Amino acid sequence: MYATVNNASLFAATGGKEFDPNQPSIIFLHGAAMDHTAWALQSRYMAHHGFNVFALDLPGHGKSEGDIPGSIDEMADSVIAFMDSAGLKSATLVGHSMGSLTGLSAAGRYPDRIDKLVMIGTAFPMMVGEDFLNRAKANDPSAYLMMIDWSHARPSHVGQAEVPGLWMIGNALRTVERAGDGTLYKGLSLCSTYEGGFEAAENLKCPVLFILGDKDMMTMPRAAQKLIASISGSKTVLLKDCGHMQMIEKAEDVRKALIDFM
């Protein structure tokens, strides 16, 4: 489906189901230089098991129009604007990496609009190495390779996909390349300059779940501990032998964690 937000058309995959106002809604938020396809192994399942699903292409990503917002807070504002356009009074936000910070910002600044928050592959502050950032700024293909290499645990590099025939590394690399010049750099910059995480955490009113990978080299689990400690009652699921692409590398475990939490 498409919705008009700030004079731009934003795309969201719905899992092939029509909107049912009597069902709870989930909005999936992807990471830097990714798109709605990152949630292919969760979104369709949830759509066919009692939820309205919107796997959103954030502004300037995937099939969505518009410029990439200038901050995580502005990105979060676009999610709330999407909810307004789609007629959603409230929703659960499930965000990965950049999308997790976007969800945190939205839940902290619009607490009455967010039912639950799931943060996958997250950290705060979300530091980005200078060399990696500079290569991304130059649209150097080595930046894409670094990201994909660090984002997957070793088992994922040798073909241990849960879905037969799925080449996790190649699929993720093509998605980043297809995102276009400047997209990865802008996403990484938004993450590294976001300063509102603890303030947003203080304002949360909804239940929060963290899903982390024990082999995540992009957002190491230890980098999320201060944020986790700042959110009373939050729950954490730590996935074994899993890198930064949790919803691809451990699709079934992520799906189970979502179902248990919802």
PDB file of C-alpha atoms in Angstrom, residues 15-233:
ATOM      1  CA  GLY A  15       1.664  -9.143   3.956  1.00  0.00           C
ATOM      2  CA  GLY A  16      -1.104  -9.417   1.405  1.00  0.00           C
ATOM      3  CA  LYS A  17      -3.879  -8.648   3.892  1.00  0.00           C
ATOM      4  CA  GLU A  18      -6.431  -5.872   3.941  1.00  0.00           C
ATOM      5  CA  PHE A  19      -6.542  -3.520   6.930  1.00  0.00           C
ATOM      6  CA  ASP A  20      -8.872  -4.677   9.701  1.00  0.00           C
ATOM      7  CA  PRO A  21      -9.700  -1.917  12.207  1.00  0.00           C
ATOM      8  CA  ASN A  22     -10.511  -4.557  14.826  1.00  0.00           C
ATOM      9  CA  GLN A  23      -6.965  -5.957  14.828  1.00  0.00           C
ATOM     10  CA  PRO A  24      -3.824  -4.529  16.496  1.00  0.00           C
ATOM     11  CA  SER A  25      -1.260  -3.028  14.123  1.00  0.00           C
ATOM     12  CA  ILE A  26       2.504  -3.540  13.790  1.00  0.00           C
ATOM     13  CA  ILE A  27       4.838  -1.171  11.928  1.00  0.00           C
ATOM     14  CA  PHE A  28       8.224  -2.643  10.976  1.00  0.00           C
ATOM     15  CA  LEU A  29      11.091  -0.122  10.616  1.00  0.00           C
ATOM     16  CA  HIS A  30      14.236  -1.129   8.704  1.00  0.00           C
ATOM     17  CA  GLY A  31      17.850  -0.123   9.227  1.00  0.00           C
ATOM     18  CA  ALA A  32      20.232   2.090   7.236  1.00  0.00           C
ATOM     19  CA  ALA A  33      20.160   1.498   3.460  1.00  0.00           C
ATOM     20  CA  MET A  34      17.641  -1.333   3.892  1.00  0.00           C
ATOM     21  CA  ASP A  35      13.941  -1.534   3.010  1.00  0.00           C
ATOM     22  CA  HIS A  36      10.772  -3.489   3.745  1.00  0.00           C
ATOM     23  CA  THR A  37      12.262  -6.724   2.399  1.00  0.00           C
ATOM     24  CA  ALA A  38      14.328  -7.010   5.590  1.00  0.00           C
ATOM     25  CA  TRP A  39      11.119  -8.139   7.328  1.00  0.00           C
ATOM     26  CA  ALA A  40       9.955 -10.666   4.723  1.00  0.00           C
ATOM     27  CA  LEU A  41      10.325 -13.586   7.145  1.00  0.00           C
ATOM     28  CA  GLN A  42       8.207 -11.971   9.880  1.00  0.00           C
ATOM     29  CA  SER A  43       5.779  -9.536   8.268  1.00  0.00           C
ATOM     30  CA  ARG A  44       3.732 -11.982   6.208  1.00  0.00           C
ATOM     31  CA  TYR A  45       3.434 -14.414   9.118  1.00  0.00           C
ATOM     32  CA  MET A  46       2.197 -11.730  11.501  1.00  0.00           C
ATOM     33  CA  ALA A  47      -0.225 -10.431   8.864  1.00  0.00           C
ATOM     34  CA  HIS A  48      -1.839 -13.864   8.677  1.00  0.00           C
ATOM     35  CA  HIS A  49      -1.981 -14.349  12.451  1.00  0.00           C
ATOM     36  CA  GLY A  50      -4.152 -11.553  13.731  1.00  0.00           C
ATOM     37  CA  PHE A  51      -2.257  -8.333  13.050  1.00  0.00           C
ATOM     38  CA  ASN A  52      -2.379  -5.455  10.593  1.00  0.00           C
ATOM     39  CA  VAL A  53       1.183  -5.250   9.243  1.00  0.00           C
ATOM     40  CA  PHE A  54       2.982  -2.307   7.694  1.00  0.00           C
ATOM     41  CA  ALA A  55       6.614  -3.035   6.733  1.00  0.00           C
ATOM     42  CA  LEU A  56       7.419   0.562   5.934  1.00  0.00           C
ATOM     43  CA  ASP A  57       9.974   1.876   3.468  1.00  0.00           C
ATOM     44  CA  LEU A  58      11.183   4.946   5.348  1.00  0.00           C
ATOM     45  CA  PRO A  59      11.388   8.215   3.355  1.00  0.00           C
ATOM     46  CA  GLY A  60      14.060   8.043   0.644  1.00  0.00           C
ATOM     47  CA  HIS A  61      14.321   4.241   0.874  1.00  0.00           C
ATOM     48  CA  GLY A  62      13.005   1.363  -1.221  1.00  0.00           C
ATOM     49  CA  LYS A  63       9.773   2.239  -3.013  1.00  0.00           C
ATOM     50  CA  SER A  64       9.146   5.384  -0.961  1.00  0.00           C
ATOM     51  CA  GLU A  65       9.580   8.880  -2.287  1.00  0.00           C
ATOM     52  CA  GLY A  66      10.965  11.915  -0.495  1.00  0.00           C
ATOM     53  CA  ASP A  67      14.284  12.917   0.987  1.00  0.00           C
ATOM     54  CA  ILE A  68      15.877  11.049   3.854  1.00  0.00           C
ATOM     55  CA  PRO A  69      15.022  13.068   6.993  1.00  0.00           C
ATOM     56  CA  GLY A  70      17.786  15.062   8.666  1.00  0.00           C
ATOM     57  CA  SER A  71      17.591  13.396  12.079  1.00  0.00           C
ATOM     58  CA  ILE A  72      16.237  10.365  13.908  1.00  0.00           C
ATOM     59  CA  ASP A  73      13.538  12.555  15.462  1.00  0.00           C
ATOM     60  CA  GLU A  74      12.458  13.736  11.999  1.00  0.00           C
ATOM     61  CA  MET A  75      12.428  10.124  10.816  1.00  0.00           C
ATOM     62  CA  ALA A  76      10.194   9.273  13.785  1.00  0.00           C
ATOM     63  CA  ASP A  77       7.928  12.191  12.910  1.00  0.00           C
ATOM     64  CA  SER A  78       7.483  10.672   9.446  1.00  0.00           C
ATOM     65  CA  VAL A  79       6.364   7.391  11.043  1.00  0.00           C
ATOM     66  CA  ILE A  80       3.726   9.205  13.099  1.00  0.00           C
ATOM     67  CA  ALA A  81       2.661  11.086   9.964  1.00  0.00           C
ATOM     68  CA  PHE A  82       2.359   7.738   8.164  1.00  0.00           C
ATOM     69  CA  MET A  83       0.123   6.478  10.998  1.00  0.00           C
ATOM     70  CA  ASP A  84      -2.068   9.561  10.597  1.00  0.00           C
ATOM     71  CA  SER A  85      -2.311   9.034   6.855  1.00  0.00           C
ATOM     72  CA  ALA A  86      -3.092   5.319   7.258  1.00  0.00           C
ATOM     73  CA  GLY A  87      -5.718   5.975   9.919  1.00  0.00           C
ATOM     74  CA  LEU A  88      -3.818   4.279  12.745  1.00  0.00           C
ATOM     75  CA  LYS A  89      -4.597   5.629  16.202  1.00  0.00           C
ATOM     76  CA  SER A  90      -1.838   3.495  17.711  1.00  0.00           C
ATOM     77  CA  ALA A  91       0.559   0.701  16.757  1.00  0.00           C
ATOM     78  CA  THR A  92       3.421  -1.478  17.949  1.00  0.00           C
ATOM     79  CA  LEU A  93       6.777  -0.423  16.494  1.00  0.00           C
ATOM     80  CA  VAL A  94       9.373  -3.078  15.639  1.00  0.00           C
ATOM     81  CA  GLY A  95      12.637  -1.440  14.589  1.00  0.00           C
ATOM     82  CA  HIS A  96      16.023  -2.756  13.507  1.00  0.00           C
ATOM     83  CA  SER A  97      19.233  -0.741  14.005  1.00  0.00           C
ATOM     84  CA  MET A  98      18.443   2.759  12.624  1.00  0.00           C
ATOM     85  CA  GLY A  99      14.789   1.721  12.755  1.00  0.00           C
ATOM     86  CA  SER A 100      15.133   0.848  16.443  1.00  0.00           C
ATOM     87  CA  LEU A 101      16.287   4.384  17.268  1.00  0.00           C
ATOM     88  CA  THR A 102      13.453   5.719  15.125  1.00  0.00           C
ATOM     89  CA  GLY A 103      11.004   3.610  17.115  1.00  0.00           C
ATOM     90  CA  LEU A 104      12.534   4.739  20.408  1.00  0.00           C
ATOM     91  CA  SER A 105      12.214   8.386  19.418  1.00  0.00           C
ATOM     92  CA  ALA A 106       8.596   7.929  18.337  1.00  0.00           C
ATOM     93  CA  ALA A 107       7.624   5.984  21.460  1.00  0.00           C
ATOM     94  CA  GLY A 108       9.309   8.520  23.728  1.00  0.00           C
ATOM     95  CA  ARG A 109       7.870  11.615  22.081  1.00  0.00           C
ATOM     96  CA  TYR A 110       4.450  10.227  21.157  1.00  0.00           C
ATOM     97  CA  PRO A 111       3.810   7.793  24.039  1.00  0.00           C
ATOM     98  CA  ASP A 112       0.043   7.727  23.547  1.00  0.00           C
ATOM     99  CA  ARG A 113       0.443   6.500  19.946  1.00  0.00           C
ATOM    100  CA  ILE A 114       2.695   3.495  20.615  1.00  0.00           C
ATOM    101  CA  ASP A 115       1.340   0.252  22.131  1.00  0.00           C
ATOM    102  CA  LYS A 116       4.625  -1.659  22.391  1.00  0.00           C
ATOM    103  CA  LEU A 117       8.222  -1.167  21.271  1.00  0.00           C
ATOM    104  CA  VAL A 118      10.646  -3.816  19.992  1.00  0.00           C
ATOM    105  CA  MET A 119      14.269  -2.804  19.437  1.00  0.00           C
ATOM    106  CA  ILE A 120      16.364  -5.268  17.406  1.00  0.00           C
ATOM    107  CA  GLY A 121      20.128  -4.951  16.858  1.00  0.00           C
ATOM    108  CA  THR A 122      20.302  -1.726  18.777  1.00  0.00           C
ATOM    109  CA  ALA A 123      22.707   0.331  20.857  1.00  0.00           C
ATOM    110  CA  PHE A 124      22.775   3.774  22.375  1.00  0.00           C
ATOM    111  CA  PRO A 125      24.788   5.769  21.690  1.00  0.00           C
ATOM    112  CA  MET A 126      25.094   4.044  18.302  1.00  0.00           C
ATOM    113  CA  MET A 127      28.719   4.761  17.462  1.00  0.00           C
ATOM    114  CA  VAL A 128      29.992   4.471  13.858  1.00  0.00           C
ATOM    115  CA  GLY A 129      33.707   4.199  13.058  1.00  0.00           C
ATOM    116  CA  GLU A 130      35.236   7.182  11.229  1.00  0.00           C
ATOM    117  CA  ASP A 131      36.822   5.098   8.468  1.00  0.00           C
ATOM    118  CA  PHE A 132      33.562   3.241   7.820  1.00  0.00           C
ATOM    119  CA  LEU A 133      31.646   6.517   7.753  1.00  0.00           C
ATOM    120  CA  ASN A 134      34.124   8.161   5.371  1.00  0.00           C
ATOM    121  CA  ARG A 135      33.996   5.221   2.964  1.00  0.00           C
ATOM    122  CA  ALA A 136      30.201   5.356   3.008  1.00  0.00           C
ATOM    123  CA  LYS A 137      30.313   9.109   2.364  1.00  0.00           C
ATOM    124  CA  ALA A 138      32.478   8.464  -0.714  1.00  0.00           C
ATOM    125  CA  ASN A 139      30.064   5.710  -1.869  1.00  0.00           C
ATOM    126  CA  ASP A 140      33.058   3.374  -1.811  1.00  0.00           C
ATOM    127  CA  PRO A 141      31.869  -0.203  -2.439  1.00  0.00           C
ATOM    128  CA  SER A 142      34.193  -1.327   0.339  1.00  0.00           C
ATOM    129  CA  ALA A 143      31.794   0.360   2.798  1.00  0.00           C
ATOM    130  CA  TYR A 144      28.993  -1.919   1.616  1.00  0.00           C
ATOM    131  CA  LEU A 145      31.217  -4.971   1.961  1.00  0.00           C
ATOM    132  CA  MET A 146      32.324  -3.926   5.453  1.00  0.00           C
ATOM    133  CA  MET A 147      28.731  -3.464   6.542  1.00  0.00           C
ATOM    134  CA  ILE A 148      27.561  -6.811   5.220  1.00  0.00           C
ATOM    135  CA  ASP A 149      30.612  -8.665   6.570  1.00  0.00           C
ATOM    136  CA  TRP A 150      30.214  -7.212  10.065  1.00  0.00           C
ATOM    137  CA  SER A 151      26.441  -7.651  10.013  1.00  0.00           C
ATOM    138  CA  HIS A 152      26.503 -11.425   9.749  1.00  0.00           C
ATOM    139  CA  ALA A 153      27.871 -13.995  12.186  1.00  0.00           C
ATOM    140  CA  ARG A 154      30.279 -16.578  10.778  1.00  0.00           C
ATOM    141  CA  PRO A 155      27.632 -19.332  10.315  1.00  0.00           C
ATOM    142  CA  SER A 156      25.681 -16.955   8.073  1.00  0.00           C
ATOM    143  CA  HIS A 157      28.713 -16.571   5.814  1.00  0.00           C
ATOM    144  CA  VAL A 158      28.773 -20.280   5.009  1.00  0.00           C
ATOM    145  CA  GLY A 159      25.220 -20.808   3.916  1.00  0.00           C
ATOM    146  CA  GLN A 160      23.391 -21.727   7.107  1.00  0.00           C
ATOM    147  CA  ALA A 161      20.201 -19.906   6.154  1.00  0.00           C
ATOM    148  CA  GLU A 162      17.005 -21.177   7.749  1.00  0.00           C
ATOM    149  CA  VAL A 163      15.231 -20.663   4.429  1.00  0.00           C
ATOM    150  CA  PRO A 164      16.398 -23.105   1.726  1.00  0.00           C
ATOM    151  CA  GLY A 165      17.979 -21.289  -1.202  1.00  0.00           C
ATOM    152  CA  LEU A 166      18.306 -17.926   0.570  1.00  0.00           C
ATOM    153  CA  TRP A 167      21.774 -16.342   0.091  1.00  0.00           C
ATOM    154  CA  MET A 168      21.782 -13.998   3.056  1.00  0.00           C
ATOM    155  CA  ILE A 169      25.069 -12.229   2.240  1.00  0.00           C
ATOM    156  CA  GLY A 170      24.315 -11.608  -1.433  1.00  0.00           C
ATOM    157  CA  ASN A 171      20.750 -10.547  -0.775  1.00  0.00           C
ATOM    158  CA  ALA A 172      21.771  -7.971   1.848  1.00  0.00           C
ATOM    159  CA  LEU A 173      24.622  -6.648  -0.307  1.00  0.00           C
ATOM    160  CA  ARG A 174      22.374  -6.100  -3.327  1.00  0.00           C
ATOM    161  CA  THR A 175      19.831  -4.282  -1.124  1.00  0.00           C
ATOM    162  CA  VAL A 176      22.467  -1.836   0.143  1.00  0.00           C
ATOM    163  CA  GLU A 177      23.847  -1.279  -3.363  1.00  0.00           C
ATOM    164  CA  ARG A 178      20.341  -0.717  -4.745  1.00  0.00           C
ATOM    165  CA  ALA A 179      19.636   1.913  -2.077  1.00  0.00           C
ATOM    166  CA  GLY A 180      21.620   4.455  -4.085  1.00  0.00           C
ATOM    167  CA  ASP A 181      24.493   6.860  -3.502  1.00  0.00           C
ATOM    168  CA  GLY A 182      24.514   8.578  -0.156  1.00  0.00           C
ATOM    169  CA  THR A 183      21.801   6.441   1.438  1.00  0.00           C
ATOM    170  CA  LEU A 184      24.088   4.365   3.648  1.00  0.00           C
ATOM    171  CA  TYR A 185      26.098   7.423   4.703  1.00  0.00           C
ATOM    172  CA  LYS A 186      22.989   9.392   5.641  1.00  0.00           C
ATOM    173  CA  GLY A 187      21.611   6.485   7.648  1.00  0.00           C
ATOM    174  CA  LEU A 188      24.849   5.909   9.520  1.00  0.00           C
ATOM    175  CA  SER A 189      25.127   9.644  10.195  1.00  0.00           C
ATOM    176  CA  LEU A 190      21.614   9.769  11.651  1.00  0.00           C
ATOM    177  CA  CYS A 191      22.467   6.898  14.000  1.00  0.00           C
ATOM    178  CA  SER A 192      25.809   8.293  15.162  1.00  0.00           C
ATOM    179  CA  THR A 193      24.482  11.821  15.810  1.00  0.00           C
ATOM    180  CA  TYR A 194      21.284  10.820  17.632  1.00  0.00           C
ATOM    181  CA  GLU A 195      21.481  12.107  21.209  1.00  0.00           C
ATOM    182  CA  GLY A 196      17.931  11.715  22.484  1.00  0.00           C
ATOM    183  CA  GLY A 197      17.931   8.044  23.467  1.00  0.00           C
ATOM    184  CA  PHE A 198      17.954   8.337  27.255  1.00  0.00           C
ATOM    185  CA  GLU A 199      15.470  11.214  27.235  1.00  0.00           C
ATOM    186  CA  ALA A 200      13.122   9.175  25.056  1.00  0.00           C
ATOM    187  CA  ALA A 201      13.579   6.170  27.351  1.00  0.00           C
ATOM    188  CA  GLU A 202      12.487   8.242  30.354  1.00  0.00           C
ATOM    189  CA  ASN A 203       9.218   9.120  28.623  1.00  0.00           C
ATOM    190  CA  LEU A 204       8.251   5.595  27.543  1.00  0.00           C
ATOM    191  CA  LYS A 205       4.857   4.325  28.685  1.00  0.00           C
ATOM    192  CA  CYS A 206       4.774   1.066  26.733  1.00  0.00           C
ATOM    193  CA  PRO A 207       6.326  -2.396  27.242  1.00  0.00           C
ATOM    194  CA  VAL A 208       9.739  -2.767  25.581  1.00  0.00           C
ATOM    195  CA  LEU A 209      11.528  -5.818  24.178  1.00  0.00           C
ATOM    196  CA  PHE A 210      15.171  -5.940  23.083  1.00  0.00           C
ATOM    197  CA  ILE A 211      16.362  -8.644  20.644  1.00  0.00           C
ATOM    198  CA  LEU A 212      20.141  -8.798  20.324  1.00  0.00           C
ATOM    199  CA  GLY A 213      22.663 -11.070  18.601  1.00  0.00           C
ATOM    200  CA  ASP A 214      25.565 -12.380  20.685  1.00  0.00           C
ATOM    201  CA  LYS A 215      27.938 -12.074  17.670  1.00  0.00           C
ATOM    202  CA  ASP A 216      26.673  -8.652  16.522  1.00  0.00           C
ATOM    203  CA  MET A 217      29.703  -6.562  15.462  1.00  0.00           C
ATOM    204  CA  MET A 218      27.679  -3.536  14.316  1.00  0.00           C
ATOM    205  CA  THR A 219      25.808  -3.006  17.582  1.00  0.00           C
ATOM    206  CA  MET A 220      27.494  -5.189  20.158  1.00  0.00           C
ATOM    207  CA  PRO A 221      25.178  -6.326  22.986  1.00  0.00           C
ATOM    208  CA  ARG A 222      27.307  -4.555  25.585  1.00  0.00           C
ATOM    209  CA  ALA A 223      26.619  -1.245  23.805  1.00  0.00           C
ATOM    210  CA  ALA A 224      22.902  -1.625  24.551  1.00  0.00           C
ATOM    211  CA  GLN A 225      23.203  -2.341  28.275  1.00  0.00           C
ATOM    212  CA  LYS A 226      22.930   1.255  29.542  1.00  0.00           C
ATOM    213  CA  LEU A 227      19.792   1.792  27.488  1.00  0.00           C
ATOM    214  CA  ILE A 228      18.322  -1.505  28.685  1.00  0.00           C
ATOM    215  CA  ALA A 229      19.074  -0.589  32.301  1.00  0.00           C
ATOM    216  CA  SER A 230      17.339   2.761  31.854  1.00  0.00           C
ATOM    217  CA  ILE A 231      14.004   1.152  30.861  1.00  0.00           C
ATOM    218  CA  SER A 232      12.320  -0.414  33.858  1.00  0.00           C
ATOM    219  CA  GLY A 233      10.629  -3.737  33.149  1.00  0.00           C
TER     220      GLY A 233
END
